[in-house]
Amino acid sequence: MTQVAIIGGGIGGLTLALELHVAGIDCKVFEAVERLGTVGVGINVLPHATRTLSRLGLRDELASVAVTTREHVFYNRFGQHIYSEPAGRYAGYEWPQFSVHRGDLQEVLRRAVRARLGEHAVVTGHRCVSFEESNGAVTVRFALPDGGRTSHRADGVVGCDGVHSAVRRQLHPDEGDPVYSGVNMWRGVTVWPPLLTGASMVRAGWLTTGKLVAYPIRDRVDDRGRQLLNWVFEIETPRHADRDWNRAGRIEDFLPAIADWRFDWLDAPEMITAADLVLEYPMVDQDPLPWWGAGRVTLLGDAAHPMVPRGSNGAGQAILDATALATALRTHTDVATAFAVYERERRPATAAVVHANRANPPDAILREVYERTRDRPFRRIEDVITVAELEDITNGYKRTAGYSLDALRNSATEKD
Ligand SMILES: Cc1cc2nc3c(=O)[nH]c(=O)nc-3n(C[C@H](O)[C@H](O)[C@H](O)COP(=O)(O)OP(=O)(O)OC[C@H]3O[C@@H](n4cnc5c(N)ncnc54)[C@H](O)[C@@H]3O)c2cc1C
């Protein structure tokens, strides 16, 4: 029976384990860190991905830890409303959009993997350092926390080891450095009263002078009914630190840019100053690869297609990869053939999302208004941009990323 070694127990790796289990394919997850904790801050899972997670039987559990997003709302930096559109089920999809703490999502997936595949399906403290294909199988070598080494032999290996992927590095040793987008990000969480509907995903301002994204990721975190509000402040700057998901950030470095953002719907300086946690991360991605894998080794999620986080699609595309890979392995008994079929489907699809996130993600709405108003308050938004133009921007992105309402309604490829 085929056995697949999954390198990395993040969102993509754990979803792949669940999908392979459904397909009746044996697998084991090897994760570098010793203890999977509640790392990271907020993440959004859009309907194309919650469809998969719902089919895997995780919808109710996710709904209990996440916030079911109601709407996307756009403002300029003067607090003027530009556009609102409903999200997930509120927009007519059969599946919700979840705004969730990344650690909570990872924990729901990890628990499901352990319950369905067994306690030993996820092995922690195994950092992949290299692999070698020989005689119809692949040997993966791991470094252990005590300095020791070990190895595992499998029929196929999937590098789900994120933006610093060791598997990708071995497959593509001559690849250039990550591309810095020119935008630095500070991310944080603040315990805060419900903002707007209490399930609104807000985007405000524009990258040149500063853009804020804010949405709740945990409901009722205290007896005053407050929520855990996730926020990201992004601003164009030549300066940036290395990409490290856990790097601490300093509020003083960006607070001046947002000092006068005191609106009736949000006092941004007060909300940011009250943060429990601030992290700094440069907005980087990598040019799409001309090929992902070779033979019995392939890539999935951020390891395959790191993208700038401007379209809420990092987790979603990793989840879609997992479904496509499990389908290919179920259909083709030869592992190398299955991996090639998977790559043919997912590489162009995800390259399109990488490019769309650079040029025309949903926040292109903010860019349009910023440019057309020359960064000044407007009298009536209708004089600046029409609803049809605004819808064109968001619908175009949905089509590229694979979650337009029509595409999800019409696709009969997946049993829901
Ligand atoms: C610590 C951390 C915090 C994050 N925080 C956020 C956030 O706040 N917001 C957001 O939008 N996205 C965040 N992300 C990224 C987000 O999870 C991904 O963009 C997306 O979910 C795609 O998932 P993935 O499985 O491809 O990668 P990831 O979810 O990043 O998972 C990769 C996994 O591989 C493991 N790994 C790395 N190298 C090795 C190795 N050599 N051997 C074995 N295992 C390895 C990592 O520890 C990790 O568990 C974070 C990622 C990490 C690792």
CSV table of C-alpha atoms and ligand atoms in Angstrom, one decimal:
chain,number,residue,atom,x,y,z
A,1,MET,CA,0.0,0.0,0.0
A,2,THR,CA,1.3,3.5,-0.9
A,3,GLN,CA,2.6,5.5,2.0
A,4,VAL,CA,3.1,9.3,1.7
A,5,ALA,CA,5.4,11.3,4.0
A,6,ILE,CA,4.0,14.8,4.6
A,7,ILE,CA,6.7,17.3,5.6
A,8,GLY,CA,5.1,20.0,7.8
A,9,GLY,CA,2.1,19.9,10.0
A,10,GLY,CA,0.7,23.3,9.1
A,11,ILE,CA,-2.7,24.0,7.5
A,12,GLY,CA,-1.8,22.4,4.2
A,13,GLY,CA,0.0,19.3,5.6
A,14,LEU,CA,-2.8,18.5,8.1
A,15,THR,CA,-5.6,18.9,5.5
A,16,LEU,CA,-3.7,16.7,3.1
A,17,ALA,CA,-3.5,14.0,5.8
A,18,LEU,CA,-7.3,14.2,6.3
A,19,GLU,CA,-7.9,14.0,2.5
A,20,LEU,CA,-5.5,11.1,2.1
A,21,HIS,CA,-7.3,9.2,4.9
A,22,VAL,CA,-10.6,9.7,3.1
A,23,ALA,CA,-8.9,8.4,-0.1
A,24,GLY,CA,-7.7,5.3,1.8
A,25,ILE,CA,-4.0,6.3,1.3
A,26,ASP,CA,-1.6,5.8,4.2
A,27,CYS,CA,0.4,8.8,5.3
A,28,LYS,CA,2.5,10.3,8.2
A,29,VAL,CA,3.0,13.9,9.0
A,30,PHE,CA,6.5,15.1,10.1
A,31,GLU,CA,6.6,18.4,11.8
A,32,ALA,CA,9.7,20.4,12.7
A,33,VAL,CA,8.5,22.0,15.9
A,34,GLU,CA,8.3,19.9,19.1
A,35,ARG,CA,4.9,21.3,20.2
A,36,LEU,CA,2.3,22.7,17.9
A,37,GLY,CA,1.2,25.8,19.9
A,38,THR,CA,-1.2,28.7,19.2
A,39,VAL,CA,1.2,30.5,16.9
A,40,GLY,CA,0.3,33.2,14.4
A,41,VAL,CA,-2.7,35.5,14.5
A,42,GLY,CA,-5.7,35.8,12.2
A,43,ILE,CA,-6.4,34.0,9.0
A,44,ASN,CA,-9.4,33.8,6.7
A,45,VAL,CA,-10.9,30.7,5.1
A,46,LEU,CA,-13.1,31.5,2.2
A,47,PRO,CA,-16.0,29.4,0.9
A,48,HIS,CA,-13.9,27.4,-1.7
A,49,ALA,CA,-11.8,26.1,1.2
A,50,THR,CA,-14.6,25.8,3.9
A,51,ARG,CA,-16.3,23.6,1.3
A,52,THR,CA,-13.5,21.1,1.7
A,53,LEU,CA,-13.3,21.5,5.5
A,54,SER,CA,-17.1,21.0,5.7
A,55,ARG,CA,-16.9,17.9,3.6
A,56,LEU,CA,-14.2,16.7,6.0
A,57,GLY,CA,-16.8,17.1,8.8
A,58,LEU,CA,-15.1,20.0,10.5
A,59,ARG,CA,-17.6,22.8,9.9
A,60,ASP,CA,-19.3,22.8,13.3
A,61,GLU,CA,-16.1,22.5,15.2
A,62,LEU,CA,-14.6,25.4,13.2
A,63,ALA,CA,-17.7,27.5,13.7
A,64,SER,CA,-17.4,27.1,17.4
A,65,VAL,CA,-13.8,28.5,17.5
A,66,ALA,CA,-14.0,31.0,14.6
A,67,VAL,CA,-16.1,34.0,13.7
A,68,THR,CA,-18.5,33.4,10.8
A,69,THR,CA,-17.7,36.4,8.6
A,70,ARG,CA,-20.7,38.5,7.6
A,71,GLU,CA,-19.3,41.2,5.3
A,72,HIS,CA,-16.3,42.8,3.7
A,73,VAL,CA,-16.2,46.6,4.2
A,74,PHE,CA,-14.0,49.2,2.6
A,75,TYR,CA,-13.2,52.7,3.9
A,76,ASN,CA,-10.7,55.4,3.0
A,77,ARG,CA,-8.2,56.7,5.5
A,78,PHE,CA,-10.7,59.5,6.5
A,79,GLY,CA,-13.1,56.9,7.7
A,80,GLN,CA,-15.5,57.4,4.8
A,81,HIS,CA,-17.4,54.3,3.7
A,82,ILE,CA,-16.6,53.1,0.1
A,83,TYR,CA,-18.2,49.7,-0.4
A,84,SER,CA,-19.7,46.7,1.5
A,85,GLU,CA,-20.4,43.3,0.2
A,86,PRO,CA,-21.7,40.2,2.1
A,87,ALA,CA,-19.4,37.3,2.8
A,88,GLY,CA,-19.7,33.5,2.7
A,89,ARG,CA,-23.2,32.2,3.4
A,90,TYR,CA,-24.4,35.8,3.7
A,91,ALA,CA,-23.4,36.2,0.0
A,92,GLY,CA,-25.4,33.2,-1.1
A,93,TYR,CA,-22.6,30.6,-0.9
A,94,GLU,CA,-23.5,27.2,0.5
A,95,TRP,CA,-20.3,27.4,2.7
A,96,PRO,CA,-19.4,30.1,5.3
A,97,GLN,CA,-16.3,32.3,5.4
A,98,PHE,CA,-14.4,31.8,8.7
A,99,SER,CA,-12.2,34.4,10.3
A,100,VAL,CA,-10.1,32.4,12.8
A,101,HIS,CA,-7.0,32.4,14.9
A,102,ARG,CA,-4.4,30.4,12.8
A,103,GLY,CA,-3.6,28.3,16.0
A,104,ASP,CA,-7.3,27.4,16.5
A,105,LEU,CA,-7.6,26.3,12.9
A,106,GLN,CA,-4.4,24.2,13.1
A,107,GLU,CA,-5.6,22.7,16.4
A,108,VAL,CA,-9.0,21.6,14.9
A,109,LEU,CA,-7.1,20.0,12.0
A,110,ARG,CA,-4.5,18.3,14.3
A,111,ARG,CA,-7.2,16.9,16.6
A,112,ALA,CA,-9.1,15.4,13.6
A,113,VAL,CA,-5.9,13.9,12.2
A,114,ARG,CA,-5.0,12.3,15.5
A,115,ALA,CA,-8.6,11.0,16.0
A,116,ARG,CA,-8.9,9.5,12.5
A,117,LEU,CA,-5.4,8.4,11.6
A,118,GLY,CA,-4.2,7.6,15.1
A,119,GLU,CA,-2.0,9.2,17.7
A,120,HIS,CA,1.2,8.5,15.8
A,121,ALA,CA,0.1,10.0,12.5
A,122,VAL,CA,1.7,13.3,13.4
A,123,VAL,CA,5.3,13.1,14.5
A,124,THR,CA,6.7,16.4,16.0
A,125,GLY,CA,10.4,17.4,16.5
A,126,HIS,CA,11.3,16.1,13.0
A,127,ARG,CA,12.9,18.9,10.9
A,128,CYS,CA,13.4,17.6,7.3
A,129,VAL,CA,16.9,18.4,6.2
A,130,SER,CA,17.1,16.4,2.9
A,131,PHE,CA,15.6,13.6,0.8
A,132,GLU,CA,16.9,11.2,-1.8
A,133,GLU,CA,14.9,9.1,-4.3
A,134,SER,CA,16.2,5.6,-5.0
A,135,ASN,CA,14.8,2.2,-6.0
A,136,GLY,CA,11.2,3.3,-6.3
A,137,ALA,CA,11.0,5.1,-2.9
A,138,VAL,CA,12.2,8.3,-1.2
A,139,THR,CA,14.3,8.5,2.0
A,140,VAL,CA,13.7,11.6,4.0
A,141,ARG,CA,16.3,12.7,6.6
A,142,PHE,CA,15.4,14.6,9.7
A,143,ALA,CA,17.3,16.5,12.4
A,144,LEU,CA,16.0,15.9,15.9
A,145,PRO,CA,15.8,18.4,18.8
A,146,ASP,CA,18.6,16.6,20.7
A,147,GLY,CA,21.0,17.0,17.8
A,148,GLY,CA,20.4,13.4,16.6
A,149,ARG,CA,19.4,12.3,13.1
A,150,THR,CA,16.8,9.9,11.8
A,151,SER,CA,15.2,8.9,8.5
A,152,HIS,CA,12.0,7.6,7.0
A,153,ARG,CA,11.3,5.8,3.7
A,154,ALA,CA,8.1,6.4,1.8
A,155,ASP,CA,6.6,6.0,-1.6
A,156,GLY,CA,6.1,9.7,-2.0
A,157,VAL,CA,7.0,12.9,-0.2
A,158,VAL,CA,5.0,16.1,-0.1
A,159,GLY,CA,6.8,19.3,1.1
A,160,CYS,CA,4.2,21.2,3.0
A,161,ASP,CA,6.9,23.0,5.0
A,162,GLY,CA,5.8,26.6,4.4
A,163,VAL,CA,7.6,29.7,3.3
A,164,HIS,CA,11.1,28.4,4.4
A,165,SER,CA,10.6,25.0,2.8
A,166,ALA,CA,13.6,22.7,3.0
A,167,VAL,CA,12.1,20.5,0.3
A,168,ARG,CA,11.7,23.4,-2.1
A,169,ARG,CA,15.3,24.5,-1.4
A,170,GLN,CA,16.6,21.1,-2.4
A,171,LEU,CA,14.4,20.9,-5.5
A,172,HIS,CA,15.2,24.5,-6.6
A,173,PRO,CA,18.7,25.3,-5.2
A,174,ASP,CA,19.3,28.2,-7.6
A,175,GLU,CA,16.1,30.0,-7.0
A,176,GLY,CA,16.5,33.7,-6.2
A,177,ASP,CA,15.6,35.4,-3.0
A,178,PRO,CA,12.0,36.1,-2.0
A,179,VAL,CA,10.6,39.3,-3.6
A,180,TYR,CA,10.0,42.1,-1.2
A,181,SER,CA,6.8,43.9,-2.2
A,182,GLY,CA,7.9,47.2,-0.7
A,183,VAL,CA,5.3,46.9,2.0
A,184,ASN,CA,6.0,46.1,5.6
A,185,MET,CA,3.3,44.7,7.9
A,186,TRP,CA,2.6,44.8,11.6
A,187,ARG,CA,0.1,42.3,12.8
A,188,GLY,CA,-1.6,42.1,16.2
A,189,VAL,CA,-4.6,41.1,18.3
A,190,THR,CA,-6.6,43.3,20.7
A,191,VAL,CA,-9.5,42.4,23.0
A,192,TRP,CA,-12.1,44.9,21.7
A,193,PRO,CA,-15.8,45.5,21.6
A,194,PRO,CA,-17.6,44.2,18.4
A,195,LEU,CA,-16.7,46.3,15.4
A,196,LEU,CA,-19.6,47.2,13.0
A,197,THR,CA,-21.7,44.0,12.7
A,198,GLY,CA,-19.3,42.1,15.0
A,199,ALA,CA,-18.4,39.9,12.1
A,200,SER,CA,-17.1,42.5,9.6
A,201,MET,CA,-13.8,42.3,7.8
A,202,VAL,CA,-12.7,45.9,7.4
A,203,ARG,CA,-10.0,47.2,5.0
A,204,ALA,CA,-9.2,50.9,5.2
A,205,GLY,CA,-6.7,53.4,3.7
A,206,TRP,CA,-4.1,52.5,1.1
A,207,LEU,CA,-0.6,51.1,1.2
A,208,THR,CA,1.1,54.4,0.3
A,209,THR,CA,-0.1,56.2,3.4
A,210,GLY,CA,-1.0,53.1,5.4
A,211,LYS,CA,-3.7,50.5,5.2
A,212,LEU,CA,-5.5,48.8,8.0
A,213,VAL,CA,-7.2,45.4,7.9
A,214,ALA,CA,-9.2,44.4,11.0
A,215,TYR,CA,-11.6,41.5,11.7
A,216,PRO,CA,-12.6,39.5,14.8
A,217,ILE,CA,-11.3,36.0,15.2
A,218,ARG,CA,-12.7,34.9,18.5
A,219,ASP,CA,-16.1,35.7,20.0
A,220,ARG,CA,-17.0,36.7,23.5
A,221,VAL,CA,-13.5,36.4,25.0
A,222,ASP,CA,-14.6,38.1,28.3
A,223,ASP,CA,-17.8,38.7,30.3
A,224,ARG,CA,-18.2,42.1,28.6
A,225,GLY,CA,-18.9,40.4,25.3
A,226,ARG,CA,-15.7,41.6,23.7
A,227,GLN,CA,-13.9,39.8,20.9
A,228,LEU,CA,-10.4,39.1,19.9
A,229,LEU,CA,-9.8,41.6,17.0
A,230,ASN,CA,-7.1,40.7,14.6
A,231,TRP,CA,-5.5,43.6,12.8
A,232,VAL,CA,-2.8,44.2,10.2
A,233,PHE,CA,-1.3,47.6,9.4
A,234,GLU,CA,0.6,47.7,6.1
A,235,ILE,CA,2.6,50.6,4.7
A,236,GLU,CA,5.1,51.1,1.8
A,237,THR,CA,8.6,51.4,3.2
A,238,PRO,CA,12.0,50.4,1.9
A,239,ARG,CA,13.0,49.0,5.3
A,240,HIS,CA,12.1,45.5,6.3
A,241,ALA,CA,13.2,42.7,8.6
A,242,ASP,CA,13.7,39.0,7.6
A,243,ARG,CA,10.5,37.0,7.2
A,244,ASP,CA,9.9,35.3,10.5
A,245,TRP,CA,6.3,34.6,11.6
A,246,ASN,CA,7.2,35.2,15.3
A,247,ARG,CA,9.2,38.4,15.1
A,248,ALA,CA,7.9,41.0,17.6
A,249,GLY,CA,7.0,44.4,16.3
A,250,ARG,CA,7.0,47.9,17.8
A,251,ILE,CA,3.8,50.0,17.7
A,252,GLU,CA,5.9,53.2,17.8
A,253,ASP,CA,7.2,52.3,14.3
A,254,PHE,CA,3.9,52.8,12.6
A,255,LEU,CA,1.5,54.6,15.1
A,256,PRO,CA,2.2,58.1,13.7
A,257,ALA,CA,0.8,57.0,10.3
A,258,ILE,CA,-2.5,56.2,11.9
A,259,ALA,CA,-2.6,58.8,14.7
A,260,ASP,CA,-5.7,60.7,13.3
A,261,TRP,CA,-7.7,57.6,12.4
A,262,ARG,CA,-10.4,58.3,15.1
A,263,PHE,CA,-13.8,57.4,13.5
A,264,ASP,CA,-17.2,56.8,14.9
A,265,TRP,CA,-16.9,53.1,13.9
A,266,LEU,CA,-13.3,52.7,15.2
A,267,ASP,CA,-10.7,54.5,17.2
A,268,ALA,CA,-7.7,52.9,15.5
A,269,PRO,CA,-4.8,54.4,17.6
A,270,GLU,CA,-6.6,53.4,20.8
A,271,MET,CA,-7.4,49.9,19.5
A,272,ILE,CA,-3.7,49.4,18.4
A,273,THR,CA,-2.3,50.8,21.6
A,274,ALA,CA,-4.4,48.3,23.6
A,275,ALA,CA,-2.9,45.3,21.6
A,276,ASP,CA,-1.9,42.1,23.4
A,277,LEU,CA,0.6,41.1,20.8
A,278,VAL,CA,2.3,42.9,17.9
A,279,LEU,CA,4.3,41.0,15.2
A,280,GLU,CA,6.2,42.4,12.3
A,281,TYR,CA,6.5,40.7,8.9
A,282,PRO,CA,7.6,41.9,5.5
A,283,MET,CA,5.2,41.4,2.6
A,284,VAL,CA,7.1,39.0,0.4
A,285,ASP,CA,6.3,36.3,-2.1
A,286,GLN,CA,8.2,34.4,-4.7
A,287,ASP,CA,7.9,34.3,-8.5
A,288,PRO,CA,5.9,31.2,-9.5
A,289,LEU,CA,8.2,28.2,-10.2
A,290,PRO,CA,8.4,26.8,-13.7
A,291,TRP,CA,8.0,23.3,-12.1
A,292,TRP,CA,7.3,22.2,-8.6
A,293,GLY,CA,8.4,18.6,-8.0
A,294,ALA,CA,10.3,15.8,-9.6
A,295,GLY,CA,9.5,12.0,-9.6
A,296,ARG,CA,8.1,11.0,-6.2
A,297,VAL,CA,8.6,14.4,-4.5
A,298,THR,CA,6.3,17.4,-4.8
A,299,LEU,CA,5.3,20.7,-3.0
A,300,LEU,CA,2.1,22.0,-1.5
A,301,GLY,CA,0.8,25.3,0.0
A,302,ASP,CA,3.2,28.1,0.8
A,303,ALA,CA,6.2,25.8,0.0
A,304,ALA,CA,4.9,25.6,-3.6
A,305,HIS,CA,3.5,29.1,-4.1
A,306,PRO,CA,4.2,31.7,-1.4
A,307,MET,CA,1.9,34.7,-2.0
A,308,VAL,CA,1.5,38.2,-0.5
A,309,PRO,CA,-1.3,38.0,2.0
A,310,ARG,CA,-3.7,40.4,0.3
A,311,GLY,CA,-6.5,38.1,-0.8
A,312,SER,CA,-7.1,35.9,2.2
A,313,ASN,CA,-6.0,33.0,0.0
A,314,GLY,CA,-2.8,31.5,1.7
A,315,ALA,CA,-4.6,28.9,3.7
A,316,GLY,CA,-7.4,28.4,1.1
A,317,GLN,CA,-5.0,27.6,-1.8
A,318,ALA,CA,-3.1,25.1,0.4
A,319,ILE,CA,-6.4,23.4,1.2
A,320,LEU,CA,-7.4,23.3,-2.5
A,321,ASP,CA,-3.9,21.8,-3.2
A,322,ALA,CA,-4.6,19.0,-0.6
A,323,THR,CA,-7.9,18.0,-2.3
A,324,ALA,CA,-6.3,18.0,-5.8
A,325,LEU,CA,-3.4,15.9,-4.6
A,326,ALA,CA,-5.5,13.3,-2.8
A,327,THR,CA,-7.8,13.1,-5.9
A,328,ALA,CA,-4.7,12.5,-8.2
A,329,LEU,CA,-3.3,9.8,-5.8
A,330,ARG,CA,-6.7,8.1,-5.7
A,331,THR,CA,-6.9,8.1,-9.5
A,332,HIS,CA,-3.3,7.1,-10.4
A,333,THR,CA,-1.6,4.2,-8.7
A,334,ASP,CA,1.8,5.4,-9.8
A,335,VAL,CA,2.9,8.1,-7.4
A,336,ALA,CA,5.1,10.1,-9.9
A,337,THR,CA,2.2,10.2,-12.3
A,338,ALA,CA,-0.2,11.3,-9.7
A,339,PHE,CA,2.2,14.1,-8.6
A,340,ALA,CA,2.6,15.2,-12.2
A,341,VAL,CA,-1.2,15.3,-12.7
A,342,TYR,CA,-1.6,17.3,-9.5
A,343,GLU,CA,1.1,19.8,-10.5
A,344,ARG,CA,-0.5,20.3,-13.9
A,345,GLU,CA,-3.7,21.2,-12.3
A,346,ARG,CA,-2.6,23.4,-9.4
A,347,ARG,CA,0.6,25.1,-10.6
A,348,PRO,CA,-1.1,27.4,-13.2
A,349,ALA,CA,-4.0,28.0,-10.9
A,350,THR,CA,-1.9,29.1,-8.0
A,351,ALA,CA,0.5,31.1,-10.2
A,352,ALA,CA,-2.5,33.2,-11.3
A,353,VAL,CA,-3.4,33.9,-7.6
A,354,VAL,CA,0.2,34.9,-6.8
A,355,HIS,CA,0.1,37.4,-9.7
A,356,ALA,CA,-3.4,38.6,-8.8
A,357,ASN,CA,-2.4,39.2,-5.2
A,358,ARG,CA,0.4,41.4,-6.4
A,359,ALA,CA,-1.6,43.4,-8.9
A,360,ASN,CA,-5.3,43.2,-8.3
A,361,PRO,CA,-6.5,41.7,-5.0
A,362,PRO,CA,-9.7,42.9,-3.5
A,363,ASP,CA,-8.0,45.9,-1.9
A,364,ALA,CA,-7.4,47.3,-5.4
A,365,ILE,CA,-10.7,49.0,-4.5
A,366,LEU,CA,-8.8,51.1,-2.0
A,367,ARG,CA,-6.0,51.9,-4.6
A,368,GLU,CA,-8.6,53.1,-7.1
A,369,VAL,CA,-10.3,55.4,-4.7
A,370,TYR,CA,-6.9,56.7,-3.4
A,371,GLU,CA,-5.7,57.5,-6.9
A,372,ARG,CA,-9.0,59.0,-8.2
A,373,THR,CA,-9.5,61.2,-5.1
A,374,ARG,CA,-5.7,62.0,-4.9
A,375,ASP,CA,-5.9,60.9,-1.3
A,376,ARG,CA,-8.5,63.5,-0.3
A,377,PRO,CA,-11.9,63.0,1.3
A,378,PHE,CA,-14.8,62.7,-1.2
A,379,ARG,CA,-18.2,64.2,-1.1
A,380,ARG,CA,-20.1,61.3,-2.6
A,381,ILE,CA,-18.5,57.9,-3.5
A,382,GLU,CA,-20.7,57.7,-6.6
A,383,ASP,CA,-18.8,60.6,-8.0
A,384,VAL,CA,-15.5,58.7,-7.6
A,385,ILE,CA,-16.3,55.1,-8.6
A,386,THR,CA,-19.5,53.2,-9.6
A,387,VAL,CA,-20.8,50.1,-7.9
A,388,ALA,CA,-20.3,48.2,-11.1
A,389,GLU,CA,-16.6,49.1,-11.1
A,390,LEU,CA,-16.3,48.0,-7.5
A,391,GLU,CA,-18.0,44.7,-8.2
A,392,ASP,CA,-15.7,44.1,-11.2
A,393,ILE,CA,-12.7,44.4,-9.0
A,394,THR,CA,-13.9,41.9,-6.3
A,395,ASN,CA,-15.6,39.5,-8.8
A,396,GLY,CA,-12.5,39.4,-11.0
A,397,TYR,CA,-10.4,38.3,-8.0
A,398,LYS,CA,-12.9,35.7,-6.9
A,399,ARG,CA,-12.8,34.2,-10.4
A,400,THR,CA,-9.0,34.0,-10.4
A,401,ALA,CA,-8.8,32.5,-7.0
A,402,GLY,CA,-11.6,30.0,-7.7
A,403,TYR,CA,-14.4,31.1,-5.4
A,404,SER,CA,-16.8,33.0,-7.6
A,405,LEU,CA,-20.4,32.2,-6.6
A,406,ASP,CA,-21.1,30.8,-10.1
A,407,ALA,CA,-18.0,28.6,-10.1
A,408,LEU,CA,-18.8,27.1,-6.8
A,409,ARG,CA,-22.5,26.7,-7.7
A,410,ASN,CA,-21.7,25.0,-11.0
A,411,SER,CA,-18.8,22.8,-10.1
A,412,ALA,CA,-19.9,19.3,-9.7
A,413,THR,CA,-16.4,17.9,-9.3
A,414,GLU,CA,-16.5,17.6,-5.6
A,415,LYS,CA,-18.9,15.6,-3.5
A,416,ASP,CA,-20.0,17.9,-0.8
B,1,LIG,C1,4.3,30.0,13.0
B,1,LIG,C2,3.5,30.5,11.8
B,1,LIG,C3,2.6,31.5,12.0
B,1,LIG,C4,1.8,32.0,10.9
B,1,LIG,N1,1.0,33.0,11.2
B,1,LIG,C5,0.1,33.5,10.2
B,1,LIG,C6,-0.8,34.5,10.4
B,1,LIG,O1,-0.8,35.1,11.5
B,1,LIG,N2,-1.6,34.9,9.4
B,1,LIG,C7,-1.5,34.3,8.2
B,1,LIG,O2,-2.3,34.7,7.3
B,1,LIG,N3,-0.7,33.3,7.9
B,1,LIG,C8,0.1,32.9,8.9
B,1,LIG,N4,1.0,31.8,8.6
B,1,LIG,C9,1.0,31.2,7.3
B,1,LIG,C10,-0.2,30.4,6.9
B,1,LIG,O3,-0.4,29.4,7.9
B,1,LIG,C11,0.1,29.8,5.6
B,1,LIG,O4,0.2,30.9,4.7
B,1,LIG,C12,-1.1,29.1,5.0
B,1,LIG,O5,-1.9,28.6,5.9
B,1,LIG,C13,-0.6,27.9,4.1
B,1,LIG,O6,-0.3,26.8,4.9
B,1,LIG,P1,1.0,25.9,4.7
B,1,LIG,O7,0.6,24.6,5.3
B,1,LIG,O8,1.5,25.9,3.3
B,1,LIG,O9,2.1,26.5,5.6
B,1,LIG,P2,2.2,26.7,7.1
B,1,LIG,O10,0.9,26.8,7.7
B,1,LIG,O11,3.2,27.8,7.3
B,1,LIG,O12,2.9,25.3,7.7
B,1,LIG,C14,4.2,24.9,7.4
B,1,LIG,C15,4.6,23.9,8.5
B,1,LIG,O13,5.8,23.3,8.2
B,1,LIG,C16,6.6,23.2,9.3
B,1,LIG,N5,8.0,23.1,8.8
B,1,LIG,C17,8.8,24.2,8.4
B,1,LIG,N6,10.0,23.7,8.0
B,1,LIG,C18,10.0,22.3,8.2
B,1,LIG,C19,10.9,21.3,8.0
B,1,LIG,N7,12.1,21.5,7.5
B,1,LIG,N8,10.6,20.0,8.4
B,1,LIG,C20,9.3,19.8,8.9
B,1,LIG,N9,8.4,20.7,9.1
B,1,LIG,C21,8.7,22.0,8.8
B,1,LIG,C22,6.3,24.5,10.1
B,1,LIG,O14,6.7,24.5,11.4
B,1,LIG,C23,4.8,24.6,9.9
B,1,LIG,O15,4.1,23.9,10.9
B,1,LIG,C24,1.8,31.3,9.7
B,1,LIG,C25,2.7,30.2,9.5
B,1,LIG,C26,3.5,29.8,10.5
B,1,LIG,C27,4.4,28.6,10.3
